[in-house]
Each structure stands twice: as structure tokens, then as C-alpha cells.
XYZ file of N, CA, C and O in Angstrom:
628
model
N 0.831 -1.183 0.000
C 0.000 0.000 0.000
C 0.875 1.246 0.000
O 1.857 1.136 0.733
N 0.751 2.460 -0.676
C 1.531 3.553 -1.184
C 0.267 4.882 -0.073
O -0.194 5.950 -0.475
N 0.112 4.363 1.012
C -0.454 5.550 1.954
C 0.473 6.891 2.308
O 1.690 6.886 2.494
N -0.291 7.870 2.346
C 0.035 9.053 2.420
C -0.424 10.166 3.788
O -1.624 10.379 3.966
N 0.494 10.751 4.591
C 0.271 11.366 5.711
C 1.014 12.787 5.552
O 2.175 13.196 5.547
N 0.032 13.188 5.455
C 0.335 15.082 5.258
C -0.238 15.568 6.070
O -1.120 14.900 6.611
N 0.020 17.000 6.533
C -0.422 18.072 6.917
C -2.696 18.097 6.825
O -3.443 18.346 5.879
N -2.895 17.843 7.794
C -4.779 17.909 7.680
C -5.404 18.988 6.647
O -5.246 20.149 7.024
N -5.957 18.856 5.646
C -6.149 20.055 4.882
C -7.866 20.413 5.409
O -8.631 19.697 6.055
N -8.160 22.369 4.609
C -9.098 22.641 5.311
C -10.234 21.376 4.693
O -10.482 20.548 5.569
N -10.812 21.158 3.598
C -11.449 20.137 2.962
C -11.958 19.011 3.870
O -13.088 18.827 4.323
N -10.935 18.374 4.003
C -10.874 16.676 5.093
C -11.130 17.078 6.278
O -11.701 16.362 7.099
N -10.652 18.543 6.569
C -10.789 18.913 8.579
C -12.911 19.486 8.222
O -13.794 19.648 9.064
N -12.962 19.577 7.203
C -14.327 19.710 7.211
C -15.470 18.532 7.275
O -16.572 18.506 7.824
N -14.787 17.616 6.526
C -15.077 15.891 6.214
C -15.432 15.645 7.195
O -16.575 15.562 7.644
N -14.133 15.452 7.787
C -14.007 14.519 9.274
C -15.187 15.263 10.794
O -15.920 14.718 11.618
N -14.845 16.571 10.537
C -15.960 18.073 11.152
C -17.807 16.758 11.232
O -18.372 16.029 12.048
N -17.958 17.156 10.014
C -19.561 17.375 9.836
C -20.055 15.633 9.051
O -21.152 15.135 9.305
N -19.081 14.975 8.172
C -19.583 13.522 7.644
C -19.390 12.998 8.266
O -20.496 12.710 8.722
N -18.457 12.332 8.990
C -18.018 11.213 10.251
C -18.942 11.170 11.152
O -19.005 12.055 12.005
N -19.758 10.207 11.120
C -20.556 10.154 11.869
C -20.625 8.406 12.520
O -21.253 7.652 11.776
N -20.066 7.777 13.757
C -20.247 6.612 14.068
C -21.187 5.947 14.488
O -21.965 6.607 15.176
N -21.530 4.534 14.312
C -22.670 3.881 14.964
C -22.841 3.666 16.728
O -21.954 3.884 17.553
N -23.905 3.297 16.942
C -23.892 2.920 18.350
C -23.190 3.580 19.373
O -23.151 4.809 19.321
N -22.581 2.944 20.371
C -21.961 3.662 20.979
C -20.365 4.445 20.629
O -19.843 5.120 21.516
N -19.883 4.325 19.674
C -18.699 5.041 18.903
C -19.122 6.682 18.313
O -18.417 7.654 18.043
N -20.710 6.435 18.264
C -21.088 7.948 18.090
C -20.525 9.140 19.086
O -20.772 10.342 19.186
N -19.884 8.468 19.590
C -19.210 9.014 20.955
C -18.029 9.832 20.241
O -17.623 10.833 20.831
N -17.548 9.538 19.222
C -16.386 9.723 18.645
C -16.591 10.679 17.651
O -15.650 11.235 17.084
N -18.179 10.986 17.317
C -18.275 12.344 16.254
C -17.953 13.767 16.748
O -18.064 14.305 17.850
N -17.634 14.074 15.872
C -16.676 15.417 16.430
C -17.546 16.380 16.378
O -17.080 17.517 16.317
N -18.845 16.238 16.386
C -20.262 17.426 16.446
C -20.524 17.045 17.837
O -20.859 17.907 18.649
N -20.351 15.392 18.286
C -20.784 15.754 19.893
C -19.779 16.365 20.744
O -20.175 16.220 21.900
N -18.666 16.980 20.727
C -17.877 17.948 21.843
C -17.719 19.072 20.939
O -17.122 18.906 19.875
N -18.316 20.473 21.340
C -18.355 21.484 20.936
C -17.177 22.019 20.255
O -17.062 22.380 19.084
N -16.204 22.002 21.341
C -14.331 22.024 21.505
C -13.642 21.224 20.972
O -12.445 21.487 20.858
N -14.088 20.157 20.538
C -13.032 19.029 19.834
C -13.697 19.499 18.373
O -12.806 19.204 17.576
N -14.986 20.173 17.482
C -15.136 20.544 17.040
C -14.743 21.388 16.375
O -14.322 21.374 15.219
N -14.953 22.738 17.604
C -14.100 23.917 16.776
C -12.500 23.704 16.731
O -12.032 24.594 16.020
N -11.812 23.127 17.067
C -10.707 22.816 17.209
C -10.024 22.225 15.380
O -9.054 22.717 14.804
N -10.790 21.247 14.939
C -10.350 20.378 13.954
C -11.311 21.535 12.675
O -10.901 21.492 11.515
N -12.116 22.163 12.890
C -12.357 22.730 11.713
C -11.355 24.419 11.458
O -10.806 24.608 10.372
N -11.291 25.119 12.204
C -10.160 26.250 12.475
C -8.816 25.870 12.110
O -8.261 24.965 12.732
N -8.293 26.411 11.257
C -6.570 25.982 11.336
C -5.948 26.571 12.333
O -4.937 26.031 12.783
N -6.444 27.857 12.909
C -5.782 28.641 13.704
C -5.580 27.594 15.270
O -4.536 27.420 15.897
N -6.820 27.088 15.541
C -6.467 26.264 16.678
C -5.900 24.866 16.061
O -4.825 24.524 16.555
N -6.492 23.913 14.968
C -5.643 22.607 14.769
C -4.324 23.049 15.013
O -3.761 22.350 15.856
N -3.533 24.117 14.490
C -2.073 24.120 14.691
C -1.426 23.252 13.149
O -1.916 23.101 12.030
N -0.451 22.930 13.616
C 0.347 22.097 12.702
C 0.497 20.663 13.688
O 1.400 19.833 13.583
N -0.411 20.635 14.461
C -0.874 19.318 14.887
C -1.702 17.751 14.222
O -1.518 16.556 14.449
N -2.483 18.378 13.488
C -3.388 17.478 12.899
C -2.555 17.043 11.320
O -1.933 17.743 10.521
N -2.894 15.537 11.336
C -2.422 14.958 10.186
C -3.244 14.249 9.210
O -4.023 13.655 9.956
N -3.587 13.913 7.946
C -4.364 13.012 7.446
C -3.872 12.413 6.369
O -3.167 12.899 5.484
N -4.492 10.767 6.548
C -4.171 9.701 6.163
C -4.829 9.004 4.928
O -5.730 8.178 5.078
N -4.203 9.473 3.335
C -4.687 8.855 2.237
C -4.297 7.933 1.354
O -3.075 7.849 1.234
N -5.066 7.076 0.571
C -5.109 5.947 0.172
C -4.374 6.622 -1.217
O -4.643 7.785 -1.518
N -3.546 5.915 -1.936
C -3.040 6.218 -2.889
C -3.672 6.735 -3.916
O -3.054 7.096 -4.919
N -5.162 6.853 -3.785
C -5.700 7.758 -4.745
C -6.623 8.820 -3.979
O -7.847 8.935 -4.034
N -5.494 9.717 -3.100
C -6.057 10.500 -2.131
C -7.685 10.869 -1.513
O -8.206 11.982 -1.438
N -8.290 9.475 -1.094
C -8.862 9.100 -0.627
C -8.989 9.249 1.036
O -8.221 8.450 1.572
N -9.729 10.036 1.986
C -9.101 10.224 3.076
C -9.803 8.866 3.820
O -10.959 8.463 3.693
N -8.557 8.227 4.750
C -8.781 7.272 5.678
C -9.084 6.988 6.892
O -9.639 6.102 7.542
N -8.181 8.727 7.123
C -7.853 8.711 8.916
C -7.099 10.279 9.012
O -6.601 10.911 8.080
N -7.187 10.641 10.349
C -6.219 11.440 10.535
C -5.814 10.982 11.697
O -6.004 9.813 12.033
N -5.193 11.882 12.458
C -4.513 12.146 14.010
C -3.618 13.496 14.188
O -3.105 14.201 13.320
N -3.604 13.601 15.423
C -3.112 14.714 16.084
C -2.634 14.332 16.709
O -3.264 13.635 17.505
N -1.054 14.459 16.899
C 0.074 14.231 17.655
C 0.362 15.797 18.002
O 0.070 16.741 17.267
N 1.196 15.902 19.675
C 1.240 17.273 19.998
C 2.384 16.440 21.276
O 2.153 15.432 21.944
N 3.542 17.260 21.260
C 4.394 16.786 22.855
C 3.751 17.743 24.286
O 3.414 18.926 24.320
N 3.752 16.712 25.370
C 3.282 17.049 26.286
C 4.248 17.421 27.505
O 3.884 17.860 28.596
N 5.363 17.194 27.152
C 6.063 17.154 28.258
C 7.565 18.618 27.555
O 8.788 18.504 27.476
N 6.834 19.540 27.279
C 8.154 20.926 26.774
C 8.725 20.177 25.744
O 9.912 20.469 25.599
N 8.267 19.199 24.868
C 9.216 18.504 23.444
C 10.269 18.051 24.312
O 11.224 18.814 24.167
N 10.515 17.160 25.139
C 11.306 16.157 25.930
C 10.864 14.687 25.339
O 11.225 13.611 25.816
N 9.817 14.908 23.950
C 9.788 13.341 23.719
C 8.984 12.703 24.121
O 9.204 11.560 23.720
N 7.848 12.744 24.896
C 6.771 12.499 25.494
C 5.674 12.762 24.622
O 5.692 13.993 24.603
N 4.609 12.366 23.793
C 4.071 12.964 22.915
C 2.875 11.786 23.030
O 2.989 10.563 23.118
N 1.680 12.647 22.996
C 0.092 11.862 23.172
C -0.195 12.113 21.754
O 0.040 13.124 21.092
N -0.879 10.736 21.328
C -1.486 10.796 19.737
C -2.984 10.826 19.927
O -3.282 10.329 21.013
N -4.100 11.273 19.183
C -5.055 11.015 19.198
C -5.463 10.484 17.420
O -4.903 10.978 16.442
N -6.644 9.298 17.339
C -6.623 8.962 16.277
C -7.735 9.002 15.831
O -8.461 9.301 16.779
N -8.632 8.814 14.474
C -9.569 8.072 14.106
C -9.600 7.683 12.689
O -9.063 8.283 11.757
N -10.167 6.803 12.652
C -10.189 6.027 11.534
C -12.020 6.223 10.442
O -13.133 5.844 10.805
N -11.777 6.665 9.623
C -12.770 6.730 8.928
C -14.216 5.810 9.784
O -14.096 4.808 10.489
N -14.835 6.158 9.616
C -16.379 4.924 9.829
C -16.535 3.732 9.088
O -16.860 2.550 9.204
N -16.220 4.434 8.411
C -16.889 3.088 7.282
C -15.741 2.093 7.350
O -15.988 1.011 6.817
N -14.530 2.235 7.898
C -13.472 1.637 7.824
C -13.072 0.958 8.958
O -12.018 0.354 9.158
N -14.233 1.155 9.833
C -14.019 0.592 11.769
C -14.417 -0.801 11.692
O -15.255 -1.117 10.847
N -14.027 -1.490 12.303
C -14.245 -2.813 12.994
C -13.718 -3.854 11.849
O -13.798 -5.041 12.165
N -13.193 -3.554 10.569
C -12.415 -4.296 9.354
C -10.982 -4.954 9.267
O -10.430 -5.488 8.305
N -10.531 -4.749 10.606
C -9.041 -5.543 11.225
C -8.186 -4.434 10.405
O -7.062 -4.920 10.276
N -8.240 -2.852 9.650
C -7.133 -2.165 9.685
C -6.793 -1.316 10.067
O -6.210 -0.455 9.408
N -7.172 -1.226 11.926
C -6.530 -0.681 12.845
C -4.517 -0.698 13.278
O -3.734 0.139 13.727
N -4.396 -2.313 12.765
C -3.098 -2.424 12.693
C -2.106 -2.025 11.744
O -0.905 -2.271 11.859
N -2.668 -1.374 10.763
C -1.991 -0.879 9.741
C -2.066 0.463 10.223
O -1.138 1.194 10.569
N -2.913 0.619 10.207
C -3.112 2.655 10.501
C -2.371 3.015 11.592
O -1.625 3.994 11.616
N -2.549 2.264 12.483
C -1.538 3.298 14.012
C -0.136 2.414 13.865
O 0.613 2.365 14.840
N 0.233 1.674 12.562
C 1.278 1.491 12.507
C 2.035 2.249 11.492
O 3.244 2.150 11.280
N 1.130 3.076 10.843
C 2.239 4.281 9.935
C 1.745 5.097 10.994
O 2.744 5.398 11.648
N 0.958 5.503 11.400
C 1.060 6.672 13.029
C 2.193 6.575 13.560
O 2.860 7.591 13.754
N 2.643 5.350 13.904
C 3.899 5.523 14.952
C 5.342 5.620 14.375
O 6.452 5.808 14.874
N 4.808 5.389 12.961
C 6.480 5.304 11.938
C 6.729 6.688 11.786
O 7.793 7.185 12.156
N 5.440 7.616 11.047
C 5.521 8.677 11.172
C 5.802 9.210 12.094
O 6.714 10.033 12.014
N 5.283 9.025 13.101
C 5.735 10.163 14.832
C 7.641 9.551 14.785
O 8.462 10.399 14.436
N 7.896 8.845 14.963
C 9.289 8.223 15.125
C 9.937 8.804 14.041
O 11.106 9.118 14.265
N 9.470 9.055 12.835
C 10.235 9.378 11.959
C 10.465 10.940 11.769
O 11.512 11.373 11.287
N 9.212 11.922 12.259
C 9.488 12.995 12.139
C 9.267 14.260 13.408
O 9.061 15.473 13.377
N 9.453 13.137 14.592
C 9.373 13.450 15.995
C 10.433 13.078 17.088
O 10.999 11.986 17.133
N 10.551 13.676 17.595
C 11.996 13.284 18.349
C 11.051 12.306 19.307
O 10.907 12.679 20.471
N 10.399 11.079 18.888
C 9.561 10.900 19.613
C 10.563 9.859 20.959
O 11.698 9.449 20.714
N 9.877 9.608 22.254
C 10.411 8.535 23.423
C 9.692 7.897 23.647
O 9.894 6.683 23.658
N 8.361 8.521 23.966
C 7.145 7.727 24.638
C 6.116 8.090 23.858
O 6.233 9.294 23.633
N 5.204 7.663 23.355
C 3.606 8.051 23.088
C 2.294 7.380 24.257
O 2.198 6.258 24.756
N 1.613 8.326 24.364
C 0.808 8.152 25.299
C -0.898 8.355 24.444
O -1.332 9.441 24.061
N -1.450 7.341 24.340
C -2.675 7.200 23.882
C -3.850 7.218 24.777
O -3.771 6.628 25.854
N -5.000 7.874 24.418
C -5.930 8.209 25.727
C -7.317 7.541 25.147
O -7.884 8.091 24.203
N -7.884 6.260 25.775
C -9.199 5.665 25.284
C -9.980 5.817 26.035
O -9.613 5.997 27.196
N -11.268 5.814 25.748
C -12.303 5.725 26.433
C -12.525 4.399 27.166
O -12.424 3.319 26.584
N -12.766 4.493 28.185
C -13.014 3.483 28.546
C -13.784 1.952 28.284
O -13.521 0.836 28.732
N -14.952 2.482 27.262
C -15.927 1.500 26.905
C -15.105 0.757 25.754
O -15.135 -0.472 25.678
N -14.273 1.642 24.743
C -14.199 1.080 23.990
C -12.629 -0.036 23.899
O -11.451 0.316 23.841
N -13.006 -0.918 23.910
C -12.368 -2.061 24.318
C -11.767 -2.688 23.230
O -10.904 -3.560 23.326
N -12.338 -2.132 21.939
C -11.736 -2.677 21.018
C -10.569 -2.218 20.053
O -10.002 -2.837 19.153
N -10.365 -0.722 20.612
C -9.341 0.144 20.986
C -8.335 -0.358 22.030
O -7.121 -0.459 21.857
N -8.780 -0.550 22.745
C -7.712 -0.832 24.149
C -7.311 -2.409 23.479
O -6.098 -2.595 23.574
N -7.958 -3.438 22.907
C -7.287 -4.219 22.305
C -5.783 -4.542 21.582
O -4.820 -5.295 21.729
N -6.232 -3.505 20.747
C -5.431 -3.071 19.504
C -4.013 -2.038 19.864
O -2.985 -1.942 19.194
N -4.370 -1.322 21.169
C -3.124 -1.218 21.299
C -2.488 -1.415 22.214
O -1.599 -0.654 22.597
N -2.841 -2.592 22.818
C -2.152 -3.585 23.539
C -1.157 -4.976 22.644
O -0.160 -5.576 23.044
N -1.847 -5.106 21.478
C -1.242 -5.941 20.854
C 0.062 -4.988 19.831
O 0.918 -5.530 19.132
N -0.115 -3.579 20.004
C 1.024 -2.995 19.408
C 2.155 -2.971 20.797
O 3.307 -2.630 20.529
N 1.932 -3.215 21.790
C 2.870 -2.944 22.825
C 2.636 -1.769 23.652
O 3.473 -1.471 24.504
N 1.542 -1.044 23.484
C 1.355 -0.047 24.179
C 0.376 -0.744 26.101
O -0.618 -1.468 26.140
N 1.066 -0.230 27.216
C 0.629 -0.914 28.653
C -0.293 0.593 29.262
O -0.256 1.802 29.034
N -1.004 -0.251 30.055
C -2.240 0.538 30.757
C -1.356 1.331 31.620
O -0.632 0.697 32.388
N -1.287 2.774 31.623
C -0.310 3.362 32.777
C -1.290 3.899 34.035
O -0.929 3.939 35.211
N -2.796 4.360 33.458
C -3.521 5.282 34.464
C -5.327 5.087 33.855
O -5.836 5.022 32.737
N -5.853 5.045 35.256
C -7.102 4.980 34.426
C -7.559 6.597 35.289
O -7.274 7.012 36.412
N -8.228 7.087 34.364
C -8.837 8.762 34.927
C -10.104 9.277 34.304
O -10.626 8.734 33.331
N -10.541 10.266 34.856
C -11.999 10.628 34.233
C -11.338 12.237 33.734
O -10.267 12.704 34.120
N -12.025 12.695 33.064
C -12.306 13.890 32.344
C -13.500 13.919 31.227
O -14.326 13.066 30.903
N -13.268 15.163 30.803
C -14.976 16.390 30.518
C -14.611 16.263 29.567
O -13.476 16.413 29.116
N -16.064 15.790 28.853
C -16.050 16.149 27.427
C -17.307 15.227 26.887
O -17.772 14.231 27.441
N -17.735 15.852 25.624
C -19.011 15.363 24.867
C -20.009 15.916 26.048
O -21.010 15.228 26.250
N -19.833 17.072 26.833
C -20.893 17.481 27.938
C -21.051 16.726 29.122
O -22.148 16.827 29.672
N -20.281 16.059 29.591
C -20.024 14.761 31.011
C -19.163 15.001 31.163
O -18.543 16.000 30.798
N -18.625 13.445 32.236
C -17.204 13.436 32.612
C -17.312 11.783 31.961
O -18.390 11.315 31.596
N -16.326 11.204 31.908
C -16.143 10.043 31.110
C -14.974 9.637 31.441
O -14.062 10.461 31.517
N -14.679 7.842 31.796
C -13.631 7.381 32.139
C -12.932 7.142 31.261
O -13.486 6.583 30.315
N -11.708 7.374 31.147
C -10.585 6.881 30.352
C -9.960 5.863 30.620
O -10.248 5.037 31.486
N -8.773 5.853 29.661
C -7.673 4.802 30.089
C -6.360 5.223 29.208
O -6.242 4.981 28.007
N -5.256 5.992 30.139
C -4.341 6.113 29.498
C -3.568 5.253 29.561
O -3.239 4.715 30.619
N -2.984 4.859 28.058
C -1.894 3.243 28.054
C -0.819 4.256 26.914
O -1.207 5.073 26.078
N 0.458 3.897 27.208
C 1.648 4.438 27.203
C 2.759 2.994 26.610
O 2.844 1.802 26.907
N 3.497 3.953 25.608
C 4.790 2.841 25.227
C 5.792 3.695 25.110
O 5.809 4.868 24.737
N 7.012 2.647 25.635
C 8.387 4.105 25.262
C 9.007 3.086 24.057
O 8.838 1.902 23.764
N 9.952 4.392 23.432
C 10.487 3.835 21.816
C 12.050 4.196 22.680
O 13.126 4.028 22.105
């Protein structure tokens, strides 16, 4: 596969904005239900040069993520991901957060990445347990209008 990870353009940050829409409980993951994770990915001024997106050799969008260091760029760096809808539960989670992490390694002084799941979704916490990433902290925080349990799981490179 000849996949491609560039810079989030305004187009796809609109895509991902207002079409992405998940089933069942993953609806959790549309970016219309948190106001702030919203305005965030449609604004370039707030995405930053944070947000990335992920196309199929006939620039097709797949996925993005937002990688950002948390610790003053010491190498510590939290990814956040998603994967198209239509493209969830099809076993190519292992491909996707495996050019995520080639990319971060390759154009990040990266040490550690720290990934933050929701708690319910388990089939997340699966997947990156079988990449090597370990449960470091489980915590609650705000968002989608609640508070909601997490699970931060962490790998060092």
C-alpha cells in the first residue's frame, strides 16, 4: 500500500468536522458531539500544525490524528486517532496506528507516546495492547458534555 500522511487540509478537517458520523456507541467519537473538539479540527488557527491526514493512494481520506508533545518537546508525545467509519471494525486498525507511529518516530523526536481511550471502547484498548502499548492510568475527564472514564496506556520507543 503507497499511503500518504500530510499536513490535515481545510477540505478533510471539514469531512471529518460534519460527515463522520459513528454507529452505536462510537457515536461518541463524532466530532459534532464535543463542541471544543469541534471547533478545534475545523479552524486551522487552533488545529495548529498538529493534525495529520491519512490517504489511500488515490487520495482518498482514511484517517487522521493529532500528535502534539506534552512534556516541553522532551519526547513524550500523546497521539489522538480516528479512523474513517466506514473503515471501523475491518481488522485495519493495525496498519493505521502502525504508519502513526512510523511517522511520529520518523518525524518526531519521539520517546514515549501516550494514547488516551475511552473506557468502553475495548476494542481500541485491544489493539493497542497488541502494538505494545501498557495501561499506565485509568482517569476521568470532561467532554461530549459529562465526565467520562478513560484509560491512558503508554509505550516508550
Amino acid at each position: 500500500m503507497n499511503e500518504i500522511i500530510q499536513p490535515l487540509s481545510q477540505k478533510n478537517a471539514l469531512i471529518i468536522a460534519d460527515d463522520w458520523h459513528y454507529s452505536g456507541q462510537y457515536a461518541f467519537y463524532d466530532m459534532t458531539a464535543d463542541p471544543e473538539d469541534y471547533q478545534e479540527i475545523i479552524n486551522p488557527v487552533l488545529r495548529r500544525d498538529a493534525y495529520y491526514e491519512f490517504l489511500d493512494h488515490q487520495q482518498k481520506l482514511l484517517g487522521f490524528f493529532v500528535i502534539e508533545p506534552i512534556d516541553g518537546n522532551k519526547g513524550t508525545y500523546e497521539i489522538g486517532l480516528g479512523l474513517a467509519p466506514s473503515l471501523t471494525g475491518h481488522g485495519l486498525g493495525k496498519n493505521f496506528l502502525g504508519h502513526i507511529i512510523s511517522y511520529a518516530i520518523t518525524h518526531f523526536s519521539v520517546k514515549k507516546i501516550i494514547l488516551d481511550v475511552a473506557e468502553f471502547n475495548v476494542r481500541a484498548q485491544r489493539l493497542y495492547r497488541k502494538a505494545g502499548f501498557k495501561q499506565s492510568r485509568k482517569h476521568e475527564q470532561e467532554t461530549n458534555n459529562s465526565t467520562y472514564t478513560f484509560i491512558e496506556m503508554t509505550k516508550d520507543f
